[in-house]
Amino acid sequence: MKEAEVEIVREPGAVSRIFELMLERRKALSIVQHGHRSDAWVVKASTSRLILAKRDKASKFTADAVDFQFRCVLGRNIVGKSRILRLKDEYLELALPAELTIIQRRHAYRVVPTAESFAIFQTATKWILSGRIEDLSATGILVRLPQATPVVVPSEIQAISLRLNHAVPAGEFTPPGTMESFLVRLKAATIARKADNGTTKFATYGIHFTPTIAVERQLSQVILRFERAARMKGLNA
């Protein structure tokens, strides 16, 4: 597998956050021990331990190593290892994995902002550009710029700010038109590709970045808001 397709996460807070998001979204994960696969849900996650509820209460485990295999809330394939600290009929208590491997990160889950969102950045040639964000993932954006804008591909970006606007779905406590804004700043990025054939007034460009742990957490929260709003819109259509 190419190195670009794999990321290792070792910081306990970042590892724990992956499981916390699984808990928030009530997504199941798979545990493998002695060749037997069993599904479970995260009940509690901390920077040292996990508590999982077994889907099949008849599944038997021993106090040995276990493997994790699951797709996280951002659509990334994740594998890891841990050890069981305590066994119960309905629950398992495990040590937080020392590390998780994220596979196929280049296929990161993408969402469309719920309101007009913009990227402002400065290229290596000192051009300060602003464009509308067409979609977003934890590792990049698709941004729309006028065809006349002088953009070199690839081109290193010295700094980039993402103004992400979320149109909150109307509800009991949120009147129509409620908006949330998030400002995400990254120190570096790359204009990696031009994503259209240049036949329209505007061109779209793929911008790739590698966020810090703190920025990835921030992006994950925004992405979940966009995804949840899109799902609610689909259900209400």
PDB file of N, CA and C in Angstrom, residues 21-94:
ATOM      1  N   LEU A  21     -16.654  10.128  18.629  1.00  0.00           N
ATOM      2  CA  LEU A  21     -17.543  10.413  17.498  1.00  0.00           C
ATOM      3  C   LEU A  21     -18.370   9.194  17.129  1.00  0.00           C
ATOM      4  N   MET A  22     -17.793   8.002  17.262  1.00  0.00           N
ATOM      5  CA  MET A  22     -18.563   6.776  17.023  1.00  0.00           C
ATOM      6  C   MET A  22     -19.700   6.663  18.046  1.00  0.00           C
ATOM      7  N   LEU A  23     -19.416   7.066  19.281  1.00  0.00           N
ATOM      8  CA  LEU A  23     -20.445   7.062  20.325  1.00  0.00           C
ATOM      9  C   LEU A  23     -21.541   8.070  19.995  1.00  0.00           C
ATOM     10  N   GLU A  24     -21.160   9.279  19.611  1.00  0.00           N
ATOM     11  CA  GLU A  24     -22.143  10.324  19.306  1.00  0.00           C
ATOM     12  C   GLU A  24     -23.055   9.919  18.154  1.00  0.00           C
ATOM     13  N   ARG A  25     -22.498   9.238  17.176  1.00  0.00           N
ATOM     14  CA  ARG A  25     -23.278   8.840  15.988  1.00  0.00           C
ATOM     15  C   ARG A  25     -23.896   7.456  16.119  1.00  0.00           C
ATOM     16  N   ARG A  26     -23.620   6.754  17.236  1.00  0.00           N
ATOM     17  CA  ARG A  26     -24.157   5.413  17.490  1.00  0.00           C
ATOM     18  C   ARG A  26     -23.789   4.439  16.365  1.00  0.00           C
ATOM     19  N   LYS A  27     -22.560   4.548  15.904  1.00  0.00           N
ATOM     20  CA  LYS A  27     -22.077   3.668  14.848  1.00  0.00           C
ATOM     21  C   LYS A  27     -21.384   2.460  15.450  1.00  0.00           C
ATOM     22  N   ALA A  28     -21.657   1.300  14.879  1.00  0.00           N
ATOM     23  CA  ALA A  28     -21.049   0.062  15.373  1.00  0.00           C
ATOM     24  C   ALA A  28     -19.636  -0.100  14.811  1.00  0.00           C
ATOM     25  N   LEU A  29     -18.808  -0.816  15.556  1.00  0.00           N
ATOM     26  CA  LEU A  29     -17.479  -1.177  15.079  1.00  0.00           C
ATOM     27  C   LEU A  29     -17.288  -2.671  15.280  1.00  0.00           C
ATOM     28  N   SER A  30     -16.289  -3.219  14.621  1.00  0.00           N
ATOM     29  CA  SER A  30     -16.036  -4.659  14.692  1.00  0.00           C
ATOM     30  C   SER A  30     -14.793  -4.945  15.521  1.00  0.00           C
ATOM     31  N   ILE A  31     -14.891  -5.999  16.349  1.00  0.00           N
ATOM     32  CA  ILE A  31     -13.757  -6.476  17.131  1.00  0.00           C
ATOM     33  C   ILE A  31     -13.464  -7.899  16.667  1.00  0.00           C
ATOM     34  N   VAL A  32     -12.206  -8.197  16.449  1.00  0.00           N
ATOM     35  CA  VAL A  32     -11.800  -9.517  15.991  1.00  0.00           C
ATOM     36  C   VAL A  32     -10.851 -10.118  17.017  1.00  0.00           C
ATOM     37  N   GLN A  33     -11.178 -11.349  17.446  1.00  0.00           N
ATOM     38  CA  GLN A  33     -10.296 -12.076  18.363  1.00  0.00           C
ATOM     39  C   GLN A  33     -10.337 -13.560  18.010  1.00  0.00           C
ATOM     40  N   HIS A  34      -9.162 -14.156  17.875  1.00  0.00           N
ATOM     41  CA  HIS A  34      -9.027 -15.571  17.514  1.00  0.00           C
ATOM     42  C   HIS A  34      -9.805 -15.908  16.236  1.00  0.00           C
ATOM     43  N   GLY A  35      -9.828 -14.956  15.288  1.00  0.00           N
ATOM     44  CA  GLY A  35     -10.493 -15.187  14.016  1.00  0.00           C
ATOM     45  C   GLY A  35     -11.994 -14.972  14.036  1.00  0.00           C
ATOM     46  N   HIS A  36     -12.559 -14.622  15.193  1.00  0.00           N
ATOM     47  CA  HIS A  36     -14.007 -14.419  15.306  1.00  0.00           C
ATOM     48  C   HIS A  36     -14.310 -12.928  15.335  1.00  0.00           C
ATOM     49  N   ARG A  37     -15.237 -12.505  14.505  1.00  0.00           N
ATOM     50  CA  ARG A  37     -15.621 -11.092  14.423  1.00  0.00           C
ATOM     51  C   ARG A  37     -16.912 -10.862  15.191  1.00  0.00           C
ATOM     52  N   SER A  38     -16.953  -9.764  15.969  1.00  0.00           N
ATOM     53  CA  SER A  38     -18.151  -9.408  16.719  1.00  0.00           C
ATOM     54  C   SER A  38     -18.327  -7.902  16.671  1.00  0.00           C
ATOM     55  N   ASP A  39     -19.568  -7.432  16.541  1.00  0.00           N
ATOM     56  CA  ASP A  39     -19.849  -6.001  16.496  1.00  0.00           C
ATOM     57  C   ASP A  39     -20.151  -5.470  17.890  1.00  0.00           C
ATOM     58  N   ALA A  40     -19.863  -4.193  18.096  1.00  0.00           N
ATOM     59  CA  ALA A  40     -20.108  -3.556  19.392  1.00  0.00           C
ATOM     60  C   ALA A  40     -20.301  -2.071  19.190  1.00  0.00           C
ATOM     61  N   TRP A  41     -20.852  -1.416  20.223  1.00  0.00           N
ATOM     62  CA  TRP A  41     -21.019   0.034  20.231  1.00  0.00           C
ATOM     63  C   TRP A  41     -20.178   0.634  21.340  1.00  0.00           C
ATOM     64  N   VAL A  42     -19.677   1.826  21.111  1.00  0.00           N
ATOM     65  CA  VAL A  42     -18.930   2.532  22.145  1.00  0.00           C
ATOM     66  C   VAL A  42     -19.910   3.103  23.164  1.00  0.00           C
ATOM     67  N   VAL A  43     -19.680   2.789  24.438  1.00  0.00           N
ATOM     68  CA  VAL A  43     -20.495   3.320  25.530  1.00  0.00           C
ATOM     69  C   VAL A  43     -19.780   4.464  26.233  1.00  0.00           C
ATOM     70  N   LYS A  44     -18.457   4.344  26.339  1.00  0.00           N
ATOM     71  CA  LYS A  44     -17.662   5.387  26.984  1.00  0.00           C
ATOM     72  C   LYS A  44     -16.260   5.364  26.405  1.00  0.00           C
ATOM     73  N   ALA A  45     -15.681   6.546  26.213  1.00  0.00           N
ATOM     74  CA  ALA A  45     -14.316   6.643  25.694  1.00  0.00           C
ATOM     75  C   ALA A  45     -13.562   7.702  26.488  1.00  0.00           C
ATOM     76  N   SER A  46     -12.344   7.374  26.882  1.00  0.00           N
ATOM     77  CA  SER A  46     -11.476   8.334  27.555  1.00  0.00           C
ATOM     78  C   SER A  46     -10.084   8.204  26.951  1.00  0.00           C
ATOM     79  N   THR A  47      -9.137   8.954  27.473  1.00  0.00           N
ATOM     80  CA  THR A  47      -7.773   8.894  26.943  1.00  0.00           C
ATOM     81  C   THR A  47      -7.003   7.687  27.462  1.00  0.00           C
ATOM     82  N   SER A  48      -7.679   6.803  28.189  1.00  0.00           N
ATOM     83  CA  SER A  48      -7.000   5.589  28.674  1.00  0.00           C
ATOM     84  C   SER A  48      -7.797   4.317  28.436  1.00  0.00           C
ATOM     85  N   ARG A  49      -9.127   4.427  28.385  1.00  0.00           N
ATOM     86  CA  ARG A  49      -9.947   3.209  28.314  1.00  0.00           C
ATOM     87  C   ARG A  49     -11.163   3.397  27.409  1.00  0.00           C
ATOM     88  N   LEU A  50     -11.713   2.244  26.996  1.00  0.00           N
ATOM     89  CA  LEU A  50     -12.956   2.191  26.232  1.00  0.00           C
ATOM     90  C   LEU A  50     -13.895   1.202  26.900  1.00  0.00           C
ATOM     91  N   ILE A  51     -15.182   1.520  26.887  1.00  0.00           N
ATOM     92  CA  ILE A  51     -16.196   0.548  27.303  1.00  0.00           C
ATOM     93  C   ILE A  51     -17.110   0.328  26.111  1.00  0.00           C
ATOM     94  N   LEU A  52     -17.253  -0.929  25.724  1.00  0.00           N
ATOM     95  CA  LEU A  52     -18.052  -1.299  24.556  1.00  0.00           C
ATOM     96  C   LEU A  52     -19.207  -2.193  24.977  1.00  0.00           C
ATOM     97  N   ALA A  53     -20.357  -1.990  24.340  1.00  0.00           N
ATOM     98  CA  ALA A  53     -21.516  -2.862  24.536  1.00  0.00           C
ATOM     99  C   ALA A  53     -21.555  -3.870  23.399  1.00  0.00           C
ATOM    100  N   LYS A  54     -21.606  -5.136  23.720  1.00  0.00           N
ATOM    101  CA  LYS A  54     -21.597  -6.188  22.702  1.00  0.00           C
ATOM    102  C   LYS A  54     -22.962  -6.271  22.019  1.00  0.00           C
ATOM    103  N   ARG A  55     -22.955  -6.384  20.694  1.00  0.00           N
ATOM    104  CA  ARG A  55     -24.215  -6.594  19.965  1.00  0.00           C
ATOM    105  C   ARG A  55     -24.750  -7.988  20.251  1.00  0.00           C
ATOM    106  N   ASP A  56     -23.882  -8.980  20.176  1.00  0.00           N
ATOM    107  CA  ASP A  56     -24.254 -10.362  20.469  1.00  0.00           C
ATOM    108  C   ASP A  56     -23.737 -10.701  21.854  1.00  0.00           C
ATOM    109  N   LYS A  57     -24.648 -10.746  22.834  1.00  0.00           N
ATOM    110  CA  LYS A  57     -24.231 -10.980  24.214  1.00  0.00           C
ATOM    111  C   LYS A  57     -23.663 -12.380  24.427  1.00  0.00           C
ATOM    112  N   ALA A  58     -23.905 -13.280  23.465  1.00  0.00           N
ATOM    113  CA  ALA A  58     -23.371 -14.638  23.593  1.00  0.00           C
ATOM    114  C   ALA A  58     -21.923 -14.732  23.094  1.00  0.00           C
ATOM    115  N   SER A  59     -21.414 -13.680  22.476  1.00  0.00           N
ATOM    116  CA  SER A  59     -20.034 -13.704  21.978  1.00  0.00           C
ATOM    117  C   SER A  59     -19.066 -13.866  23.139  1.00  0.00           C
ATOM    118  N   LYS A  60     -18.120 -14.763  22.972  1.00  0.00           N
ATOM    119  CA  LYS A  60     -17.159 -15.060  24.024  1.00  0.00           C
ATOM    120  C   LYS A  60     -15.800 -14.435  23.701  1.00  0.00           C
ATOM    121  N   PHE A  61     -15.208 -13.809  24.690  1.00  0.00           N
ATOM    122  CA  PHE A  61     -13.884 -13.231  24.559  1.00  0.00           C
ATOM    123  C   PHE A  61     -12.996 -13.728  25.685  1.00  0.00           C
ATOM    124  N   THR A  62     -11.704 -13.654  25.465  1.00  0.00           N
ATOM    125  CA  THR A  62     -10.725 -13.986  26.493  1.00  0.00           C
ATOM    126  C   THR A  62      -9.849 -12.761  26.733  1.00  0.00           C
ATOM    127  N   ALA A  63      -9.129 -12.759  27.823  1.00  0.00           N
ATOM    128  CA  ALA A  63      -8.297 -11.604  28.174  1.00  0.00           C
ATOM    129  C   ALA A  63      -7.021 -11.581  27.339  1.00  0.00           C
ATOM    130  N   ASP A  64      -7.197 -11.549  26.037  1.00  0.00           N
ATOM    131  CA  ASP A  64      -6.080 -11.507  25.096  1.00  0.00           C
ATOM    132  C   ASP A  64      -6.208 -10.265  24.223  1.00  0.00           C
ATOM    133  N   ALA A  65      -5.300 -10.130  23.283  1.00  0.00           N
ATOM    134  CA  ALA A  65      -5.338  -8.998  22.366  1.00  0.00           C
ATOM    135  C   ALA A  65      -6.547  -9.097  21.433  1.00  0.00           C
ATOM    136  N   VAL A  66      -7.059  -7.939  21.007  1.00  0.00           N
ATOM    137  CA  VAL A  66      -8.155  -7.873  20.041  1.00  0.00           C
ATOM    138  C   VAL A  66      -7.767  -6.887  18.943  1.00  0.00           C
ATOM    139  N   ASP A  67      -8.372  -7.049  17.774  1.00  0.00           N
ATOM    140  CA  ASP A  67      -8.172  -6.142  16.649  1.00  0.00           C
ATOM    141  C   ASP A  67      -9.453  -5.353  16.405  1.00  0.00           C
ATOM    142  N   PHE A  68      -9.283  -4.073  16.085  1.00  0.00           N
ATOM    143  CA  PHE A  68     -10.401  -3.231  15.670  1.00  0.00           C
ATOM    144  C   PHE A  68     -10.405  -3.120  14.148  1.00  0.00           C
ATOM    145  N   GLN A  69     -11.596  -3.145  13.565  1.00  0.00           N
ATOM    146  CA  GLN A  69     -11.774  -2.884  12.146  1.00  0.00           C
ATOM    147  C   GLN A  69     -13.100  -2.151  11.982  1.00  0.00           C
ATOM    148  N   PHE A  70     -13.057  -0.890  11.516  1.00  0.00           N
ATOM    149  CA  PHE A  70     -14.314  -0.172  11.361  1.00  0.00           C
ATOM    150  C   PHE A  70     -14.125   1.024  10.440  1.00  0.00           C
ATOM    151  N   ARG A  71     -15.244   1.584  10.027  1.00  0.00           N
ATOM    152  CA  ARG A  71     -15.270   2.805   9.226  1.00  0.00           C
ATOM    153  C   ARG A  71     -15.757   3.923  10.132  1.00  0.00           C
ATOM    154  N   CYS A  72     -14.951   4.970  10.270  1.00  0.00           N
ATOM    155  CA  CYS A  72     -15.288   6.047  11.197  1.00  0.00           C
ATOM    156  C   CYS A  72     -16.383   6.931  10.612  1.00  0.00           C
ATOM    157  N   VAL A  73     -16.817   7.940  11.386  1.00  0.00           N
ATOM    158  CA  VAL A  73     -17.936   8.783  10.957  1.00  0.00           C
ATOM    159  C   VAL A  73     -17.590   9.630   9.743  1.00  0.00           C
ATOM    160  N   LEU A  74     -16.298   9.782   9.424  1.00  0.00           N
ATOM    161  CA  LEU A  74     -15.889  10.536   8.241  1.00  0.00           C
ATOM    162  C   LEU A  74     -15.649   9.630   7.042  1.00  0.00           C
ATOM    163  N   GLY A  75     -16.016   8.338   7.177  1.00  0.00           N
ATOM    164  CA  GLY A  75     -15.903   7.421   6.055  1.00  0.00           C
ATOM    165  C   GLY A  75     -14.528   6.828   5.845  1.00  0.00           C
ATOM    166  N   ARG A  76     -13.638   6.948   6.827  1.00  0.00           N
ATOM    167  CA  ARG A  76     -12.284   6.425   6.684  1.00  0.00           C
ATOM    168  C   ARG A  76     -12.192   5.032   7.299  1.00  0.00           C
ATOM    169  N   ASN A  77     -11.459   4.142   6.662  1.00  0.00           N
ATOM    170  CA  ASN A  77     -11.258   2.797   7.180  1.00  0.00           C
ATOM    171  C   ASN A  77     -10.180   2.821   8.248  1.00  0.00           C
ATOM    172  N   ILE A  78     -10.479   2.261   9.420  1.00  0.00           N
ATOM    173  CA  ILE A  78      -9.570   2.323  10.555  1.00  0.00           C
ATOM    174  C   ILE A  78      -9.339   0.927  11.126  1.00  0.00           C
ATOM    175  N   VAL A  79      -8.084   0.626  11.451  1.00  0.00           N
ATOM    176  CA  VAL A  79      -7.724  -0.628  12.106  1.00  0.00           C
ATOM    177  C   VAL A  79      -6.823  -0.305  13.290  1.00  0.00           C
ATOM    178  N   GLY A  80      -6.824  -1.198  14.281  1.00  0.00           N
ATOM    179  CA  GLY A  80      -5.988  -0.995  15.459  1.00  0.00           C
ATOM    180  C   GLY A  80      -6.021  -2.225  16.341  1.00  0.00           C
ATOM    181  N   LYS A  81      -5.224  -2.188  17.382  1.00  0.00           N
ATOM    182  CA  LYS A  81      -5.142  -3.304  18.333  1.00  0.00           C
ATOM    183  C   LYS A  81      -5.305  -2.785  19.746  1.00  0.00           C
ATOM    184  N   SER A  82      -5.825  -3.649  20.623  1.00  0.00           N
ATOM    185  CA  SER A  82      -5.961  -3.299  22.024  1.00  0.00           C
ATOM    186  C   SER A  82      -5.932  -4.571  22.866  1.00  0.00           C
ATOM    187  N   ARG A  83      -6.156  -4.408  24.172  1.00  0.00           N
ATOM    188  CA  ARG A  83      -6.231  -5.560  25.065  1.00  0.00           C
ATOM    189  C   ARG A  83      -7.427  -5.379  25.988  1.00  0.00           C
ATOM    190  N   ILE A  84      -8.047  -6.472  26.350  1.00  0.00           N
ATOM    191  CA  ILE A  84      -9.227  -6.448  27.198  1.00  0.00           C
ATOM    192  C   ILE A  84      -8.801  -6.347  28.659  1.00  0.00           C
ATOM    193  N   LEU A  85      -9.366  -5.393  29.367  1.00  0.00           N
ATOM    194  CA  LEU A  85      -9.067  -5.207  30.786  1.00  0.00           C
ATOM    195  C   LEU A  85     -10.063  -5.921  31.682  1.00  0.00           C
ATOM    196  N   ARG A  86     -11.338  -5.957  31.217  1.00  0.00           N
ATOM    197  CA  ARG A  86     -12.374  -6.590  32.028  1.00  0.00           C
ATOM    198  C   ARG A  86     -13.447  -7.165  31.123  1.00  0.00           C
ATOM    199  N   LEU A  87     -13.924  -8.348  31.477  1.00  0.00           N
ATOM    200  CA  LEU A  87     -14.958  -9.034  30.691  1.00  0.00           C
ATOM    201  C   LEU A  87     -16.254  -9.092  31.472  1.00  0.00           C
ATOM    202  N   LYS A  88     -17.367  -8.728  30.813  1.00  0.00           N
ATOM    203  CA  LYS A  88     -18.697  -8.890  31.383  1.00  0.00           C
ATOM    204  C   LYS A  88     -19.602  -9.489  30.321  1.00  0.00           C
ATOM    205  N   ASP A  89     -20.770  -9.931  30.724  1.00  0.00           N
ATOM    206  CA  ASP A  89     -21.678 -10.566  29.765  1.00  0.00           C
ATOM    207  C   ASP A  89     -22.097  -9.602  28.662  1.00  0.00           C
ATOM    208  N   GLU A  90     -22.366  -8.357  29.018  1.00  0.00           N
ATOM    209  CA  GLU A  90     -22.883  -7.392  28.053  1.00  0.00           C
ATOM    210  C   GLU A  90     -21.847  -6.377  27.606  1.00  0.00           C
ATOM    211  N   TYR A  91     -20.772  -6.208  28.380  1.00  0.00           N
ATOM    212  CA  TYR A  91     -19.816  -5.139  28.097  1.00  0.00           C
ATOM    213  C   TYR A  91     -18.380  -5.647  28.083  1.00  0.00           C
ATOM    214  N   LEU A  92     -17.538  -4.888  27.403  1.00  0.00           N
ATOM    215  CA  LEU A  92     -16.102  -5.124  27.404  1.00  0.00           C
ATOM    216  C   LEU A  92     -15.407  -3.824  27.789  1.00  0.00           C
ATOM    217  N   GLU A  93     -14.437  -3.921  28.673  1.00  0.00           N
ATOM    218  CA  GLU A  93     -13.603  -2.766  29.004  1.00  0.00           C
ATOM    219  C   GLU A  93     -12.221  -3.017  28.415  1.00  0.00           C
ATOM    220  N   LEU A  94     -11.768  -2.106  27.573  1.00  0.00           N
ATOM    221  CA  LEU A  94     -10.494  -2.267  26.880  1.00  0.00           C
ATOM    222  C   LEU A  94      -9.595  -1.069  27.128  1.00  0.00           C
TER     223      LEU A  94
END
